[in-house]
mmCIF file of C-alpha atoms and ligand atoms in Angstrom:
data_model
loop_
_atom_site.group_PDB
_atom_site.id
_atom_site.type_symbol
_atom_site.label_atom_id
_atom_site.label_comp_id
_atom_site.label_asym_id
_atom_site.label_seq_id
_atom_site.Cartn_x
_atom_site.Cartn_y
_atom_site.Cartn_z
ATOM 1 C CA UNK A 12 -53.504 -23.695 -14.795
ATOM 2 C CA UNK A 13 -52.119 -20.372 -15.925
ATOM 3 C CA UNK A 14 -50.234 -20.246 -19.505
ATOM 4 C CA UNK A 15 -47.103 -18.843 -18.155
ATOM 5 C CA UNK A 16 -47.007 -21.527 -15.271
ATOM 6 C CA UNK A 17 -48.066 -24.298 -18.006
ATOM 7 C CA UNK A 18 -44.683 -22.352 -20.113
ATOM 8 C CA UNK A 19 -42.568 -22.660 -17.176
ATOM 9 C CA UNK A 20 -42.757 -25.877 -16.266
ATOM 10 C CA UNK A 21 -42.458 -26.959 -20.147
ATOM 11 C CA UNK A 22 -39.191 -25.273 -20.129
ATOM 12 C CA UNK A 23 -37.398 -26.682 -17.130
ATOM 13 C CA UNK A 24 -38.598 -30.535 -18.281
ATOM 14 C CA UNK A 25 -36.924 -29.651 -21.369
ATOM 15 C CA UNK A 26 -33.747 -27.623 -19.219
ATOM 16 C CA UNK A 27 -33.035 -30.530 -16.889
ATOM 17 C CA UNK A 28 -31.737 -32.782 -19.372
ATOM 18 C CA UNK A 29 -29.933 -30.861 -21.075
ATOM 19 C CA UNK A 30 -27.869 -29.875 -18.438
ATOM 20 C CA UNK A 31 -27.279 -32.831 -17.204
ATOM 21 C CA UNK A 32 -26.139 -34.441 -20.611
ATOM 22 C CA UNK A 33 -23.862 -31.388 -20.759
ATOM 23 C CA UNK A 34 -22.335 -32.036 -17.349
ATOM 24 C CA UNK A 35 -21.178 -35.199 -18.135
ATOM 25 C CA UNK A 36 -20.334 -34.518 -21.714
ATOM 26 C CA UNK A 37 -18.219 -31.176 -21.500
ATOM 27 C CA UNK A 38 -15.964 -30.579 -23.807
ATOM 28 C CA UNK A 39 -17.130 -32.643 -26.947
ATOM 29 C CA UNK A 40 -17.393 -35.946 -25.140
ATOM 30 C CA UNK A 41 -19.707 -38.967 -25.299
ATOM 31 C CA UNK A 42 -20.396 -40.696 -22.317
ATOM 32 C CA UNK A 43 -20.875 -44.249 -24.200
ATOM 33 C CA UNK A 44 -24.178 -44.561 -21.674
ATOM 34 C CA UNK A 45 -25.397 -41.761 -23.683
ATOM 35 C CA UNK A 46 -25.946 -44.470 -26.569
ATOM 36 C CA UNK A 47 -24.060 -42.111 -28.564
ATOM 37 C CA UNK A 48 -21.053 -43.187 -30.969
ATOM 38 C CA UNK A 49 -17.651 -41.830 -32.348
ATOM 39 C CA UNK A 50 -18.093 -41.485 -35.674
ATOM 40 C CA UNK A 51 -18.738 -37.609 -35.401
ATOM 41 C CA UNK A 52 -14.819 -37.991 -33.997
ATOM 42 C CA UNK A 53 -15.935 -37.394 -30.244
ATOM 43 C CA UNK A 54 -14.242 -38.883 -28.099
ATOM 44 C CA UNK A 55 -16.362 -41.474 -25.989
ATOM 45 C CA UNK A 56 -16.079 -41.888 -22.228
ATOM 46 C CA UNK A 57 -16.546 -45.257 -20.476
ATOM 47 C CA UNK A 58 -17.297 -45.304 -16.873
ATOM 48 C CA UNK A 59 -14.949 -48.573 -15.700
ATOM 49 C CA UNK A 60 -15.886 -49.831 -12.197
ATOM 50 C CA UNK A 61 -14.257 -52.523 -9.542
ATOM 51 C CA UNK A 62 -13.805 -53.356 -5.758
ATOM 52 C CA UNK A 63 -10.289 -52.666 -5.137
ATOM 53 C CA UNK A 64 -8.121 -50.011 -4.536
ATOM 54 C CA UNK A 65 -5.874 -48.554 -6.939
ATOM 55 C CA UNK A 66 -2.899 -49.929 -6.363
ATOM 56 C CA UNK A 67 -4.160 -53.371 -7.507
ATOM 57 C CA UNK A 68 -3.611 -55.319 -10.719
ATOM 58 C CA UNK A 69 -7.179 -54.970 -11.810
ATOM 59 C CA UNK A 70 -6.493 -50.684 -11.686
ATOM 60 C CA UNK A 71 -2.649 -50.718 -13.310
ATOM 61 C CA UNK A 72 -4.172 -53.012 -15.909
ATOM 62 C CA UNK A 73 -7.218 -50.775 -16.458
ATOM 63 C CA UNK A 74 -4.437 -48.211 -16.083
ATOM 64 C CA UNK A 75 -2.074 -49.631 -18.771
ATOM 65 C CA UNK A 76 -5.526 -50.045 -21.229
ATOM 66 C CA UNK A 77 -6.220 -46.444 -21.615
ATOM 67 C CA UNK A 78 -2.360 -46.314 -22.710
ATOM 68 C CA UNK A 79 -2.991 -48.471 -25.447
ATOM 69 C CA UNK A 80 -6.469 -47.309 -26.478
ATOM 70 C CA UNK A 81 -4.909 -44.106 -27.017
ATOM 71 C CA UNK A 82 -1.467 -45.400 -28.629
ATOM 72 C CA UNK A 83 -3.654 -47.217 -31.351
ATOM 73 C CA UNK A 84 -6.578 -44.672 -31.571
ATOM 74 C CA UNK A 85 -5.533 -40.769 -30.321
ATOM 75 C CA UNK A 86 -8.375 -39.034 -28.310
ATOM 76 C CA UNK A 87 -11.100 -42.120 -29.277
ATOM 77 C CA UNK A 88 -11.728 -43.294 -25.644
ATOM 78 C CA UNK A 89 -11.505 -42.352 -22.310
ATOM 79 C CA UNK A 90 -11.928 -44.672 -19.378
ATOM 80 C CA UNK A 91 -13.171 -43.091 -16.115
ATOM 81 C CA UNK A 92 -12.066 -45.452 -13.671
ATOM 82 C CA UNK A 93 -14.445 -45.813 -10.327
ATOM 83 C CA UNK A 94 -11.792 -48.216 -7.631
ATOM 84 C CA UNK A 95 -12.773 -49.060 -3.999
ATOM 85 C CA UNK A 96 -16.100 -50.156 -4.813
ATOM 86 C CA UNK A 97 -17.322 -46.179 -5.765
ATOM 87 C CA UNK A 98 -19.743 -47.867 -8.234
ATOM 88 C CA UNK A 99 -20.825 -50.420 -5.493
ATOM 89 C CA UNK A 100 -20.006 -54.573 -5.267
ATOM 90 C CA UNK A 101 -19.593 -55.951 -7.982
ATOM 91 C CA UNK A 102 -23.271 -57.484 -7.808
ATOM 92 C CA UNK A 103 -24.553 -54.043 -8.149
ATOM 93 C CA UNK A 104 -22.395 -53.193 -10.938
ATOM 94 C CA UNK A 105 -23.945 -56.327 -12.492
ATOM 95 C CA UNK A 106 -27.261 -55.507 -11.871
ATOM 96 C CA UNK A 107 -26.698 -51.551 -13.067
ATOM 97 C CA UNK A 108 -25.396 -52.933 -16.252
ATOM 98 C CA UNK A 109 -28.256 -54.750 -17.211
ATOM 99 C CA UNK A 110 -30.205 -51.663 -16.266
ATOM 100 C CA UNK A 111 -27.876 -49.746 -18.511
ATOM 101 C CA UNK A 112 -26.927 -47.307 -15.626
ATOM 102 C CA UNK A 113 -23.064 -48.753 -15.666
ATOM 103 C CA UNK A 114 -21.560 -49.075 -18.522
ATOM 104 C CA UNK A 115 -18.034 -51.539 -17.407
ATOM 105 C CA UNK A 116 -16.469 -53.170 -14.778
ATOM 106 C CA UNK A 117 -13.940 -55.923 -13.991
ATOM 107 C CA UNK A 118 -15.819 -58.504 -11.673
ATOM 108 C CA UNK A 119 -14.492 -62.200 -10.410
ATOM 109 C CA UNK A 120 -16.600 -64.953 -12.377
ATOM 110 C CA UNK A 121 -17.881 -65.868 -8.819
ATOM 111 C CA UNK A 122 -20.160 -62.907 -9.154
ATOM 112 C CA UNK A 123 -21.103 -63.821 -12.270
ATOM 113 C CA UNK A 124 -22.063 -67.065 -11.612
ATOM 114 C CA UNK A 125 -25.425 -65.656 -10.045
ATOM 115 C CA UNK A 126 -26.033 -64.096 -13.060
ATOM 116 C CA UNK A 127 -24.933 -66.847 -15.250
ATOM 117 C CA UNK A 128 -25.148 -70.491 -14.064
ATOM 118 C CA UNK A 129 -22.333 -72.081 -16.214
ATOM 119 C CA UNK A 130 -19.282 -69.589 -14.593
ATOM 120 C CA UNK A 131 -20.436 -71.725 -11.421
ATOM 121 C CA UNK A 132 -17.656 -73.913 -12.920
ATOM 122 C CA UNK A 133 -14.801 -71.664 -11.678
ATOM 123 C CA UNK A 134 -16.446 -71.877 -8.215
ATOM 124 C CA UNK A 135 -15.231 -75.997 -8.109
ATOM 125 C CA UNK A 136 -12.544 -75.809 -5.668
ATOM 126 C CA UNK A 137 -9.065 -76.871 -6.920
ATOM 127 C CA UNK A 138 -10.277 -77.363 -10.245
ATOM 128 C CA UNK A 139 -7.516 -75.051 -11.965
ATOM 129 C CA UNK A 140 -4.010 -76.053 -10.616
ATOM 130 C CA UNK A 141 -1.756 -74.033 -12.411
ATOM 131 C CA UNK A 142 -1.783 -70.005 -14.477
ATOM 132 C CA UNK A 143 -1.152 -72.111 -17.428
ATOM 133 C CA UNK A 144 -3.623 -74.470 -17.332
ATOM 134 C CA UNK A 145 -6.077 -71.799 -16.172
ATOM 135 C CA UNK A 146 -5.019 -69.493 -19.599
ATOM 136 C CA UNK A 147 -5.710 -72.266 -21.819
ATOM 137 C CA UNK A 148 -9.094 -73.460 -20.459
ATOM 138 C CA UNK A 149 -10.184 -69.727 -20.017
ATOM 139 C CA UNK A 150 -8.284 -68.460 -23.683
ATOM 140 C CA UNK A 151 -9.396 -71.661 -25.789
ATOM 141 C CA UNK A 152 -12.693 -72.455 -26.525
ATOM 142 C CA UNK A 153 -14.472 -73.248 -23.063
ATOM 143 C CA UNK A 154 -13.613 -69.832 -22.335
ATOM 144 C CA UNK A 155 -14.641 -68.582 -25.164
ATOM 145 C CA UNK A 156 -18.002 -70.488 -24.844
ATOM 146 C CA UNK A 157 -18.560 -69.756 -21.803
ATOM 147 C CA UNK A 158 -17.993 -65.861 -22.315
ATOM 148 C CA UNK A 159 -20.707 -66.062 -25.385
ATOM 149 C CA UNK A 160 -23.702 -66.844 -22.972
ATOM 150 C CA UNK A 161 -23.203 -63.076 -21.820
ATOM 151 C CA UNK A 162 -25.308 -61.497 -23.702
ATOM 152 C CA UNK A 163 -28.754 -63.544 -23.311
ATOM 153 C CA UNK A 164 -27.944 -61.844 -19.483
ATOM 154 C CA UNK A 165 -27.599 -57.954 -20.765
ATOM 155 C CA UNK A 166 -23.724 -58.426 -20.842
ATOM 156 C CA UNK A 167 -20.540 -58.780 -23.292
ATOM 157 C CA UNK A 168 -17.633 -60.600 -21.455
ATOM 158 C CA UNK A 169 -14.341 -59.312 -23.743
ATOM 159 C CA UNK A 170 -11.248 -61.427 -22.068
ATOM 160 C CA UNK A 171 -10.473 -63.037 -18.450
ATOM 161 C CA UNK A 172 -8.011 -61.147 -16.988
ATOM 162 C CA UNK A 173 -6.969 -62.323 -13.200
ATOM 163 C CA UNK A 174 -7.529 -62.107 -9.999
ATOM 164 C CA UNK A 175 -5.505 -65.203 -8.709
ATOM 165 C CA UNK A 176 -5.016 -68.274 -6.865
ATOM 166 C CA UNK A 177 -7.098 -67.450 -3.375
ATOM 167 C CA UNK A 178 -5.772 -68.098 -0.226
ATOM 168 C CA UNK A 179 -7.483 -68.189 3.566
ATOM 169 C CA UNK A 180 -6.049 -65.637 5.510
ATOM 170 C CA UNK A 181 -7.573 -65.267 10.016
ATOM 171 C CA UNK A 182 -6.652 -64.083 12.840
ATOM 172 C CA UNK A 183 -7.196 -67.352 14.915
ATOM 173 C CA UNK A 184 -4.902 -70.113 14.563
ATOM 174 C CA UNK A 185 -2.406 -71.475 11.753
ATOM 175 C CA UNK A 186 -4.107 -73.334 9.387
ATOM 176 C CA UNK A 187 -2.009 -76.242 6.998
ATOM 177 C CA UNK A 188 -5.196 -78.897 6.612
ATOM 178 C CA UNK A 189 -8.820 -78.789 6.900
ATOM 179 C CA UNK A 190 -8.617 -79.950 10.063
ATOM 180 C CA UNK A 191 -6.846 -77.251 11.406
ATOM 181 C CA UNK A 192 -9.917 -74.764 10.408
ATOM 182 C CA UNK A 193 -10.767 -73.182 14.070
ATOM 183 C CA UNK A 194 -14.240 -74.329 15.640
ATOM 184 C CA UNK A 195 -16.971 -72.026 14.763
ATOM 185 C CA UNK A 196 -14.602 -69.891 12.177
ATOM 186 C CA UNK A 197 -16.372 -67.343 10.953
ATOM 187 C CA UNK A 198 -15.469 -66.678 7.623
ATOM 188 C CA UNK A 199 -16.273 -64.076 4.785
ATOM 189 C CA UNK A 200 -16.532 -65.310 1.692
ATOM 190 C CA UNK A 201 -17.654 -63.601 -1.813
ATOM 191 C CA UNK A 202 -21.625 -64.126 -2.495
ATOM 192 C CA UNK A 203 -21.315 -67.166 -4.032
ATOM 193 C CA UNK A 204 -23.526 -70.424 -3.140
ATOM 194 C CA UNK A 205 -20.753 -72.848 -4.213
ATOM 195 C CA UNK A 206 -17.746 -71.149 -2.960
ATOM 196 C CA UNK A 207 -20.102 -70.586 0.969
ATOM 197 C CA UNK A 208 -20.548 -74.417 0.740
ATOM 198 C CA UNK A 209 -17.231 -75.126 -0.020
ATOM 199 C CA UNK A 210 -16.253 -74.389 3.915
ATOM 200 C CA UNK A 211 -19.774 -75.295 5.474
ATOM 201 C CA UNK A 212 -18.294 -78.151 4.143
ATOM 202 C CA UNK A 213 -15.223 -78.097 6.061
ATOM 203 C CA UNK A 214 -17.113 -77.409 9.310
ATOM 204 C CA UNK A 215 -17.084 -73.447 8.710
ATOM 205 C CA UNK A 216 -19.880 -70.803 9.331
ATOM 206 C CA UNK A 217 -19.240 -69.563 5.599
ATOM 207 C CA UNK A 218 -20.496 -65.566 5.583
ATOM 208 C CA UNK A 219 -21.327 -63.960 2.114
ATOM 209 C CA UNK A 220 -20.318 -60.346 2.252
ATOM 210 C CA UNK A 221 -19.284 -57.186 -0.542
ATOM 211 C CA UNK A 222 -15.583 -56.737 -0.344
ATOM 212 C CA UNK A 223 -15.950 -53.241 0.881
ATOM 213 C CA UNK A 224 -17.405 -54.289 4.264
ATOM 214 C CA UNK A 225 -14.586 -57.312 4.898
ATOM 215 C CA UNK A 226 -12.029 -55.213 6.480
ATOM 216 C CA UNK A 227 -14.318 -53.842 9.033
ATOM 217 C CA UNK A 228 -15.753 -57.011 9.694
ATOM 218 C CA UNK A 229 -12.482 -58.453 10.335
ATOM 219 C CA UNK A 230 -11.491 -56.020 12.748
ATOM 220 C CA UNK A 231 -14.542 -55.953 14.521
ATOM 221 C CA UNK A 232 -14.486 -59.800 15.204
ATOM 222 C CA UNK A 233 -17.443 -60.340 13.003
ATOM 223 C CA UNK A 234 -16.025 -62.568 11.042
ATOM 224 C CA UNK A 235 -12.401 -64.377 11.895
ATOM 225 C CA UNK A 236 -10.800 -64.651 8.636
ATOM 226 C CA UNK A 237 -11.523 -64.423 4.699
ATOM 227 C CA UNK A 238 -9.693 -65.786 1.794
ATOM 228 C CA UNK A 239 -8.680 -63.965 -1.629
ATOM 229 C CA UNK A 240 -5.662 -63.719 -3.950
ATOM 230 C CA UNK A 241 -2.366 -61.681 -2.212
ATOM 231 C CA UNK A 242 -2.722 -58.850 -4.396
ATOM 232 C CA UNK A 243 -5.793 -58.115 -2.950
ATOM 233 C CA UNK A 244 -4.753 -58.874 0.931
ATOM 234 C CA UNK A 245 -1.952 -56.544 -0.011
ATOM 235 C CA UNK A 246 -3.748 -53.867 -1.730
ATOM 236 C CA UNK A 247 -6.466 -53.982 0.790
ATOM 237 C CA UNK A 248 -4.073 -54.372 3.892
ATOM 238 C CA UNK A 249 -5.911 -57.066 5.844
ATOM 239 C CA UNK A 250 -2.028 -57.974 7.069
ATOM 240 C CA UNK A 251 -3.477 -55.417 9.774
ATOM 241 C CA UNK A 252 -6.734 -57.745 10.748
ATOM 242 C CA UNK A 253 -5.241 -61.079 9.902
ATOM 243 C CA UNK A 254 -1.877 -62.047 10.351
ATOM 244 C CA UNK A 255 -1.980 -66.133 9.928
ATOM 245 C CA UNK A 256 -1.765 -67.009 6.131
ATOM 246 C CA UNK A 257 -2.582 -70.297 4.352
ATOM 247 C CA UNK A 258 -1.261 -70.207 0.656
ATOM 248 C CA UNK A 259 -4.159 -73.030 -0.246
ATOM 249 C CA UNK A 260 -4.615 -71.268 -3.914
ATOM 250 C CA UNK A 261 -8.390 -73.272 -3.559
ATOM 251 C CA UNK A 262 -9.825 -71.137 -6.178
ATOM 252 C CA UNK A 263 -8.667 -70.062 -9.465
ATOM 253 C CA UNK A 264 -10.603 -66.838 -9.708
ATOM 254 C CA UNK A 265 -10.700 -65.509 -12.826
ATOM 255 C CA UNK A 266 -11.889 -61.333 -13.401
ATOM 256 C CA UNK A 267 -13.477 -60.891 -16.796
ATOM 257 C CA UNK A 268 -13.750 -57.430 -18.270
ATOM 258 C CA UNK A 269 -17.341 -57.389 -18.719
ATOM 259 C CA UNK A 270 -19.637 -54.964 -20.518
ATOM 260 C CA UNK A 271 -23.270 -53.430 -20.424
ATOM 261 C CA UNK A 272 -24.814 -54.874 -23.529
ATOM 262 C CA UNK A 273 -26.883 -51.733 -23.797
ATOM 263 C CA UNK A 274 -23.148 -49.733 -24.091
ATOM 264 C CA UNK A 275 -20.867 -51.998 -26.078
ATOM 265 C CA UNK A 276 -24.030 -52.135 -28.699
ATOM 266 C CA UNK A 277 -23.936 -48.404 -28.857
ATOM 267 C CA UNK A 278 -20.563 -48.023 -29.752
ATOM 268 C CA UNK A 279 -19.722 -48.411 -33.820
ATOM 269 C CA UNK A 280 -17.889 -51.191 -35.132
ATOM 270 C CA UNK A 281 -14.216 -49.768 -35.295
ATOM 271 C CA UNK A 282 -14.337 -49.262 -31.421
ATOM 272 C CA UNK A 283 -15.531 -52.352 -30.055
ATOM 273 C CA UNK A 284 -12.769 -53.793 -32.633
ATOM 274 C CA UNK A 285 -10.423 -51.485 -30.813
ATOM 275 C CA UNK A 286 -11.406 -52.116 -27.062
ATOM 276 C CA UNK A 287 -11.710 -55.766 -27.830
ATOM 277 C CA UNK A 288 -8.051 -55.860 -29.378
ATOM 278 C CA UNK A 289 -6.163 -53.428 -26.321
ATOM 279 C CA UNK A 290 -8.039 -55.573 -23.655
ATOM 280 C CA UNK A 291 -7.063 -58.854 -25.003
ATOM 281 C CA UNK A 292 -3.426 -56.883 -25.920
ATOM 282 C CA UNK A 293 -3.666 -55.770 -21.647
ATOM 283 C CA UNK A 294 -4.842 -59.220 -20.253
ATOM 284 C CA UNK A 295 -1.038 -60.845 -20.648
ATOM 285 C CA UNK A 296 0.655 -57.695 -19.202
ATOM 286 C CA UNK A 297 -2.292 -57.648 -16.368
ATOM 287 C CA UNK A 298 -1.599 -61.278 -15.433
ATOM 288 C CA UNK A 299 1.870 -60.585 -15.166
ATOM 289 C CA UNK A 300 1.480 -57.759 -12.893
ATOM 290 C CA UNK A 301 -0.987 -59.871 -10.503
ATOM 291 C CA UNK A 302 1.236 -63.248 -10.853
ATOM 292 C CA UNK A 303 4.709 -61.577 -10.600
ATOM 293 C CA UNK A 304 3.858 -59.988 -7.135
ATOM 294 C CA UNK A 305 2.649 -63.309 -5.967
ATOM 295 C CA UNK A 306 6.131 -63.807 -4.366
ATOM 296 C CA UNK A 307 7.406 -60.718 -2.733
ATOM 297 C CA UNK A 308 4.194 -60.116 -1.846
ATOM 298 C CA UNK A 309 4.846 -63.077 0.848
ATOM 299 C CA UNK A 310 8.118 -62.100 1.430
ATOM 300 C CA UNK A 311 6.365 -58.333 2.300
ATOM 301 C CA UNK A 312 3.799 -60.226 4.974
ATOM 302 C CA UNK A 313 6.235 -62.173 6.614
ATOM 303 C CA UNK A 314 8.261 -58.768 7.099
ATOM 304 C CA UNK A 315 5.184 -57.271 8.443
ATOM 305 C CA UNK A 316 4.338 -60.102 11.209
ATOM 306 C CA UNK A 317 2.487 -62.585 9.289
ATOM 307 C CA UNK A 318 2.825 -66.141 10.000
ATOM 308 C CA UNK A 319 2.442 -67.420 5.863
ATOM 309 C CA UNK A 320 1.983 -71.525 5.169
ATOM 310 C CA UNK A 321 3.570 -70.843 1.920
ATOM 311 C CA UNK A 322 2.163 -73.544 -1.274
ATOM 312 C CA UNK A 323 4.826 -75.833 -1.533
ATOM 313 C CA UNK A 324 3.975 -76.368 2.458
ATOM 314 C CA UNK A 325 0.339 -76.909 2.110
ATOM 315 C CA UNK A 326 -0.910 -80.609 1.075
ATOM 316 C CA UNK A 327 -3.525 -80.003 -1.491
ATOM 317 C CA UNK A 328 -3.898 -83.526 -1.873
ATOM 318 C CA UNK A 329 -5.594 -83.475 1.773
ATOM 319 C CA UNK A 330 -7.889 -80.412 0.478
ATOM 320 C CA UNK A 331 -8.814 -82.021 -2.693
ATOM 321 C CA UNK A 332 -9.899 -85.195 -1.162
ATOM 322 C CA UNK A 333 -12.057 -82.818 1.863
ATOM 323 C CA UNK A 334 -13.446 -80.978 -1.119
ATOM 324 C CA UNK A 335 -14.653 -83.703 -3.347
ATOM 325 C CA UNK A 336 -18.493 -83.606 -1.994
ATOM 326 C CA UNK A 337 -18.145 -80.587 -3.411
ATOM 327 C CA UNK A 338 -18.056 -82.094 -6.914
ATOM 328 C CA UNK A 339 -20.503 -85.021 -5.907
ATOM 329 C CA UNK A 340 -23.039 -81.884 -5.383
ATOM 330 C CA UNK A 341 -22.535 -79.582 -7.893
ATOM 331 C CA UNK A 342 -20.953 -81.135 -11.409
ATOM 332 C CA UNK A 343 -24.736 -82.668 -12.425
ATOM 333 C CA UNK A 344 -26.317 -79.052 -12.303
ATOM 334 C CA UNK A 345 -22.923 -77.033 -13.906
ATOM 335 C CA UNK A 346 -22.960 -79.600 -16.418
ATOM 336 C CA UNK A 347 -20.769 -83.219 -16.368
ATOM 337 C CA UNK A 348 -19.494 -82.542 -19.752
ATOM 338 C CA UNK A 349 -18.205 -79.185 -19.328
ATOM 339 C CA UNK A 350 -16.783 -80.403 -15.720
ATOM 340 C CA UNK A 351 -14.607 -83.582 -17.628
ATOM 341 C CA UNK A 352 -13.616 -80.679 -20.316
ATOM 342 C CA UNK A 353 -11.878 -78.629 -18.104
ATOM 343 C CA UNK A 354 -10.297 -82.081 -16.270
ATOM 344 C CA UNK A 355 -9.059 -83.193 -20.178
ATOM 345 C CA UNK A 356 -7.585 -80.002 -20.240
ATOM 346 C CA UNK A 357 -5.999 -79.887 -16.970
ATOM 347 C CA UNK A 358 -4.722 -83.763 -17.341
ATOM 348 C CA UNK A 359 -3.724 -83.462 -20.296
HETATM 349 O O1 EAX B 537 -13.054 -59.425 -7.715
HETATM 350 O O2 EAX B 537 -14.791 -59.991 -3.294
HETATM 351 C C1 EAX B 537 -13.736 -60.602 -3.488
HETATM 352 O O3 EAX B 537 -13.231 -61.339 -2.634
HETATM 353 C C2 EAX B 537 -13.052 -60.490 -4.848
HETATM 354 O O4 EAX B 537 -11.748 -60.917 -4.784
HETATM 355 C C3 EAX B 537 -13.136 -59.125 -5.312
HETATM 356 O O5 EAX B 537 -14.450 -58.882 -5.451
HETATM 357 C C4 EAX B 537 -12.430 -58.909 -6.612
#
């Protein structure tokens, strides 16, 4: 092959990544997938990805972080924040930080159950029955625990911040027990094997789905109905699709902040000290923002047409006791111990 071809094509392998490492790095910053740190004072961007749209309490948290990363740390770290699913589900953000591709997101534990068998223990329906009692088992130690068998998985779990109590929302028929679930109901629910049996069990065609297609679904008729926290019916306006409401709360769902272990090792000491002290600073003031709307939020979908079985009208005794196969199934392979843990807790 001629020299000056052989020259030419040594030159644009060598051109190509430099430009590219300059696109994303303009202006003296570090995108932290770049593996490279702050101690030569650049400032280090961290791609931050979710599901749901900006106006949620997952965005105003991630929102309210940057504020304090820069109030204790001027010009250290910026978070680019990808809403709306621009990163993809949140199994794919999973899956492209253990590749190394994506360097943060915020993802319910239900997703990270399949990547990490022991969060299966949020998936127990009912198990958490309060915010309180859902803060200390997830801020004390089985938290804590549960958080440190991350990084065997290519991840680093900082804090839990919240999703919420999740509630079944279709477009069929008013639902107060699980009797009243429609024949044949079709329902969406997050790609999770515990939380799909959870209403096979009740008699439901259970169908696992990426929150980005749910909305379409719904107003297609491919699915009747889907159940999530009412920040994120809200935020994601499935009032539109689904306008009967059952406040069951069934799920606790809890939304870690979770890392690439290939990033959060890149970064020098001082700044995973600093994110790991403004996330856990963010989590209370993030909670508040998803559990303060909890109630106007109602108030808001009964304005707009909805028919909502608020909580105090639902009898979760009659849930519990249609749920508890669920427990006979699934407590031997999450782990009996850890299961009568979280009930001392709960109990206590
Ligand atoms: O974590 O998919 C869902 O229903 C979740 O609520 C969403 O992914 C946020």
């Amino acid at each position: 092959m001629k020299k000056s071809i052989k020259l030419f094509l040594l030159l644009i392998s060598v051109m190509i990544p430099l430009s590219f490492f300059s696109g994303c790095g303009s202006g003296g910053t570090n995108t932290a997938s770049g593996g490279k740190d702050s101690s030569d004072g650049e400032k280090i961007v961290i791609k931050v990805g979710h599901v749901l749209p900006d106006t949620h309490p997952y965005h105003i948290g991630l929102q309210r972080l940057q504020e304090i990363l820069e109030e204790k740390h001027p010009g250290a770290i910026q978070l680019d924040l990808f809403p709306n699913s621009t990163m993809g589900g949140e199994r794919d953000m999973l899956e492209g930080m253990q590749l190394g591709t994506m360097d943060a997101a915020i993802v319910s534990t239900a997703s990270l159950s399949n990547f990490s068998d022991q969060f299966r223990i949020f998936d127990l329906p009912f198990l958490l029955p309060t915010y309180e009692k859902a803060y200390e088992v997830l801020d004390g130690e089985i938290g804590q625990t549960l958080l440190s068998t991350l990084p065997e998985q290519g991840f680093v779990g900082i804090a839990y911040w919240e999703n919420g109590f999740r509630h079944i929302t279709n477009d069929k028929a008013n639902i107060y027990l699980p009797t009243d679930l429609p024949k044949a109901f079709k329902i969406r629910t997050m790609e999770n094997e515990i939380q799909m049996q959870t209403f096979i069990s009740l008699g439901a065609n259970a169908i696992p789905m990426a929150w980005s297609e749910v909305y379409t679904a719904l107003q297609q008729g491919t699915i009747d109905g889907q159940e999530n926290p009412l920040p994120v019916i809200c935020s994601s306006k499935i009032q539109e699709v689904n306008h009967y409401i059952t406040m069951t709360g069934h799920f606790y769902a809890p939304a870690p902040i979770v890392f690439s272990k290939k990033t959060w090792d890149s970064f020098p000491e001082d700044i995973q000290t600093l994110l790991r002290e403004s996330i856990e600073e963010t989590r209370t003031y993030q909670r508040e923002v998803s559990r303060s709307s909890e109630g106007e939020l109602a108030a808001q979908l009964e304005s707009e047409g909805c028919f909502v079985v608020r909580a105090e009208d639902v009898d979760k005794d009659a849930w519990r006791a249609a749920l508890q196969p669920i427990y006979d199934a699934y407590q031997d392979s999450i782990g009996v111990d850890l299961v009568q843990e979280i009930l001392d807790v709960v109990n206590a």
